[in-house]
Every structure is written in structure tokens, then in C-alpha cells.
Amino acid sequence: MPLNKKYRFLYVTKARKVILKLGTKVLLSHEKGLNTEGIDRLVDDIADFRERGYQFSIVTSGAVGLGMN
């Protein structure tokens, strides 16, 4: 592994603060509107990682698409 990738890997694996950017494709389903199943899975995953000491900030660019429904 090249040196800069090695340091990046080590840095990222030690990180405990995560920023998630959720876009329209994550929040919405073409067939059903709001993607409740995908959001539920995401919430479960975040809860699992929070129990392990991770902190999350969630940013969305999908608000406009969500509001169009």
C-alpha cells in the first residue's frame, strides 16, 4: 500500500465522528415515495455504531426532492 494511502487508512480507521450526506436517492423510492425501509435500515446501522462509540452528523441534499411529494 502506498505511504499516503496507508496514513489515510490509519487515520480513517481511528475516526469516531462520521458525517453522512443523504441524497434524494437514499430518502426516496421511485415506486413508493418515502423510502421508509431504507431509512429504517440506516437508522438501525447508525444505532449499532453509536453503541460502539461513534458520533454522527447527518446532512441531506434530498430535502427538496422529499418536499416535492
GROMACS .gro file of N, CA and C in nm:
model
  207
    1MET      N    1   0.085  -0.117   0.000
    1MET     CA    2   0.000   0.000   0.000
    1MET      C    3   0.091   0.124   0.000
    2PRO      N    4   0.066   0.220  -0.092
    2PRO     CA    5   0.147   0.342  -0.094
    2PRO      C    6   0.138   0.416   0.040
    3LEU      N    7   0.242   0.489   0.072
    3LEU     CA    8   0.253   0.554   0.202
    3LEU      C    9   0.135   0.645   0.234
    4ASN      N   10   0.094   0.732   0.139
    4ASN     CA   11  -0.017   0.824   0.168
    4ASN      C   12  -0.149   0.750   0.189
    5LYS      N   13  -0.172   0.641   0.119
    5LYS     CA   14  -0.293   0.561   0.139
    5LYS      C   15  -0.289   0.491   0.275
    6LYS      N   16  -0.170   0.449   0.315
    6LYS     CA   17  -0.154   0.383   0.445
    6LYS      C   18  -0.190   0.479   0.558
    7TYR      N   19  -0.139   0.602   0.552
    7TYR     CA   20  -0.171   0.701   0.655
    7TYR      C   21  -0.318   0.737   0.653
    8ARG      N   22  -0.376   0.752   0.534
    8ARG     CA   23  -0.519   0.783   0.524
    8ARG      C   24  -0.601   0.671   0.584
    9PHE      N   25  -0.565   0.547   0.556
    9PHE     CA   26  -0.636   0.431   0.610
    9PHE      C   27  -0.628   0.430   0.762
   10LEU      N   28  -0.509   0.452   0.817
   10LEU     CA   29  -0.492   0.453   0.962
   10LEU      C   30  -0.572   0.566   1.026
   11TYR      N   31  -0.573   0.682   0.963
   11TYR     CA   32  -0.647   0.796   1.016
   11TYR      C   33  -0.797   0.769   1.015
   12VAL      N   34  -0.848   0.718   0.905
   12VAL     CA   35  -0.992   0.694   0.892
   12VAL      C   36  -1.037   0.583   0.986
   13THR      N   37  -0.957   0.480   1.003
   13THR     CA   38  -0.999   0.370   1.091
   13THR      C   39  -1.003   0.411   1.238
   14LYS      N   40  -0.932   0.518   1.274
   14LYS     CA   41  -0.934   0.567   1.411
   14LYS      C   42  -1.042   0.672   1.434
   15ALA      N   43  -1.101   0.721   1.328
   15ALA     CA   44  -1.202   0.827   1.340
   15ALA      C   45  -1.327   0.773   1.409
   16ARG      N   46  -1.390   0.857   1.489
   16ARG     CA   47  -1.512   0.819   1.558
   16ARG      C   48  -1.625   0.917   1.531
   17LYS      N   49  -1.597   1.020   1.452
   17LYS     CA   50  -1.701   1.116   1.413
   17LYS      C   51  -1.729   1.097   1.265
   18VAL      N   52  -1.855   1.076   1.231
   18VAL     CA   53  -1.894   1.045   1.094
   18VAL      C   54  -1.996   1.148   1.047
   19ILE      N   55  -1.976   1.199   0.926
   19ILE     CA   56  -2.075   1.286   0.864
   19ILE      C   57  -2.137   1.208   0.749
   20LEU      N   58  -2.269   1.191   0.755
   20LEU     CA   59  -2.342   1.121   0.649
   20LEU      C   60  -2.416   1.222   0.564
   21LYS      N   61  -2.396   1.216   0.433
   21LYS     CA   62  -2.473   1.300   0.342
   21LYS      C   63  -2.575   1.210   0.275
   22LEU      N   64  -2.701   1.240   0.298
   22LEU     CA   65  -2.809   1.161   0.241
   22LEU      C   66  -2.874   1.240   0.128
   23GLY      N   67  -2.869   1.184   0.011
   23GLY     CA   68  -2.929   1.249  -0.105
   23GLY      C   69  -3.070   1.199  -0.131
   24THR      N   70  -3.130   1.255  -0.233
   24THR     CA   71  -3.267   1.222  -0.269
   24THR      C   72  -3.284   1.073  -0.296
   25LYS      N   73  -3.186   1.010  -0.360
   25LYS     CA   74  -3.196   0.867  -0.393
   25LYS      C   75  -3.199   0.779  -0.268
   26VAL      N   76  -3.143   0.827  -0.158
   26VAL     CA   77  -3.147   0.750  -0.033
   26VAL      C   78  -3.283   0.769   0.035
   27LEU      N   79  -3.335   0.889   0.031
   27LEU     CA   80  -3.459   0.921   0.102
   27LEU      C   81  -3.585   0.880   0.028
   28LEU      N   82  -3.578   0.876  -0.104
   28LEU     CA   83  -3.699   0.848  -0.183
   28LEU      C   84  -3.686   0.720  -0.264
   29SER      N   85  -3.799   0.657  -0.285
   29SER     CA   86  -3.809   0.541  -0.373
   29SER      C   87  -3.897   0.581  -0.491
   30HIS      N   88  -3.858   0.543  -0.611
   30HIS     CA   89  -3.938   0.580  -0.729
   30HIS      C   90  -4.080   0.525  -0.720
   31GLU      N   91  -4.094   0.407  -0.666
   31GLU     CA   92  -4.224   0.341  -0.663
   31GLU      C   93  -4.312   0.387  -0.546
   32LYS      N   94  -4.251   0.409  -0.430
   32LYS     CA   95  -4.330   0.426  -0.307
   32LYS      C   96  -4.322   0.565  -0.246
   33GLY      N   97  -4.245   0.655  -0.302
   33GLY     CA   98  -4.227   0.785  -0.237
   33GLY      C   99  -4.118   0.775  -0.132
   34LEU      N  100  -4.152   0.802  -0.008
   34LEU     CA  101  -4.054   0.798   0.101
   34LEU      C  102  -4.000   0.656   0.118
   35ASN      N  103  -3.869   0.643   0.120
   35ASN     CA  104  -3.802   0.513   0.130
   35ASN      C  105  -3.792   0.472   0.277
   36THR      N  106  -3.903   0.435   0.336
   36THR     CA  107  -3.906   0.404   0.479
   36THR      C  108  -3.821   0.282   0.513
   37GLU      N  109  -3.819   0.181   0.426
   37GLU     CA  110  -3.739   0.061   0.455
   37GLU      C  111  -3.590   0.095   0.458
   38GLY      N  112  -3.544   0.172   0.360
   38GLY     CA  113  -3.404   0.211   0.356
   38GLY      C  114  -3.366   0.300   0.473
   39ILE      N  115  -3.454   0.391   0.508
   39ILE     CA  116  -3.429   0.480   0.621
   39ILE      C  117  -3.426   0.400   0.751
   40ASP      N  118  -3.516   0.304   0.766
   40ASP     CA  119  -3.517   0.219   0.886
   40ASP      C  120  -3.386   0.141   0.900
   41ARG      N  121  -3.336   0.087   0.789
   41ARG     CA  122  -3.208   0.013   0.793
   41ARG      C  123  -3.094   0.106   0.831
   42LEU      N  124  -3.096   0.226   0.774
   42LEU     CA  125  -2.992   0.324   0.805
   42LEU      C  126  -2.994   0.362   0.953
   43VAL      N  127  -3.114   0.384   1.008
   43VAL     CA  128  -3.127   0.418   1.150
   43VAL      C  129  -3.075   0.304   1.237
   44ASP      N  130  -3.107   0.180   1.201
   44ASP     CA  131  -3.056   0.065   1.277
   44ASP      C  132  -2.904   0.059   1.274
   45ASP      N  133  -2.846   0.083   1.155
   45ASP     CA  134  -2.699   0.081   1.143
   45ASP      C  135  -2.635   0.191   1.226
   46ILE      N  136  -2.693   0.311   1.221
   46ILE     CA  137  -2.640   0.423   1.299
   46ILE      C  138  -2.648   0.390   1.448
   47ALA      N  139  -2.759   0.333   1.492
   47ALA     CA  140  -2.774   0.297   1.634
   47ALA      C  141  -2.666   0.196   1.675
   48ASP      N  142  -2.639   0.098   1.589
   48ASP     CA  143  -2.534  -0.001   1.620
   48ASP      C  144  -2.398   0.067   1.636
   49PHE      N  145  -2.365   0.158   1.544
   49PHE     CA  146  -2.236   0.225   1.552
   49PHE      C  147  -2.229   0.321   1.670
   50ARG      N  148  -2.340   0.385   1.705
   50ARG     CA  149  -2.341   0.474   1.822
   50ARG      C  150  -2.313   0.395   1.950
   51GLU      N  151  -2.363   0.273   1.957
   51GLU     CA  152  -2.335   0.188   2.074
   51GLU      C  153  -2.187   0.156   2.086
   52ARG      N  154  -2.116   0.162   1.972
   52ARG     CA  155  -1.972   0.136   1.971
   52ARG      C  156  -1.890   0.264   1.986
   53GLY      N  157  -1.957   0.376   2.013
   53GLY     CA  158  -1.884   0.500   2.042
   53GLY      C  159  -1.870   0.598   1.928
   54TYR      N  160  -1.934   0.573   1.816
   54TYR     CA  161  -1.926   0.665   1.704
   54TYR      C  162  -2.028   0.778   1.721
   55GLN      N  163  -1.993   0.896   1.670
   55GLN     CA  164  -2.084   1.011   1.670
   55GLN      C  165  -2.120   1.043   1.525
   56PHE      N  166  -2.244   1.084   1.502
   56PHE     CA  167  -2.291   1.110   1.367
   56PHE      C  168  -2.349   1.249   1.352
   57SER      N  169  -2.322   1.309   1.238
   57SER     CA  170  -2.392   1.428   1.191
   57SER      C  171  -2.452   1.389   1.057
   58ILE      N  172  -2.577   1.426   1.035
   58ILE     CA  173  -2.644   1.391   0.911
   58ILE      C  174  -2.677   1.518   0.835
   59VAL      N  175  -2.638   1.521   0.710
   59VAL     CA  176  -2.663   1.632   0.620
   59VAL      C  177  -2.742   1.576   0.503
   60THR      N  178  -2.840   1.649   0.456
   60THR     CA  179  -2.916   1.598   0.343
   60THR      C  180  -2.927   1.701   0.232
   61SER      N  181  -2.915   1.653   0.111
   61SER     CA  182  -2.942   1.736  -0.005
   61SER      C  183  -3.075   1.691  -0.065
   62GLY      N  184  -3.142   1.599   0.001
   62GLY     CA  185  -3.266   1.542  -0.052
   62GLY      C  186  -3.391   1.613  -0.004
   63ALA      N  187  -3.378   1.722   0.069
   63ALA     CA  188  -3.495   1.790   0.125
   63ALA      C  189  -3.587   1.841   0.016
   64VAL      N  190  -3.533   1.895  -0.091
   64VAL     CA  191  -3.618   1.947  -0.200
   64VAL      C  192  -3.694   1.835  -0.265
   65GLY      N  193  -3.625   1.725  -0.297
   65GLY     CA  194  -3.692   1.611  -0.357
   65GLY      C  195  -3.798   1.552  -0.268
   66LEU      N  196  -3.770   1.548  -0.139
   66LEU     CA  197  -3.865   1.496  -0.043
   66LEU      C  198  -3.988   1.586  -0.035
   67GLY      N  199  -3.966   1.715  -0.037
   67GLY     CA  200  -4.076   1.811  -0.031
   67GLY      C  201  -4.163   1.813  -0.154
   68MET      N  202  -4.113   1.766  -0.267
   68MET     CA  203  -4.190   1.766  -0.391
   68MET      C  204  -4.305   1.666  -0.387
   69ASN      N  205  -4.293   1.566  -0.301
   69ASN     CA  206  -4.402   1.470  -0.288
   69ASN      C  207  -4.519   1.536  -0.220
   0.00000   0.00000   0.00000
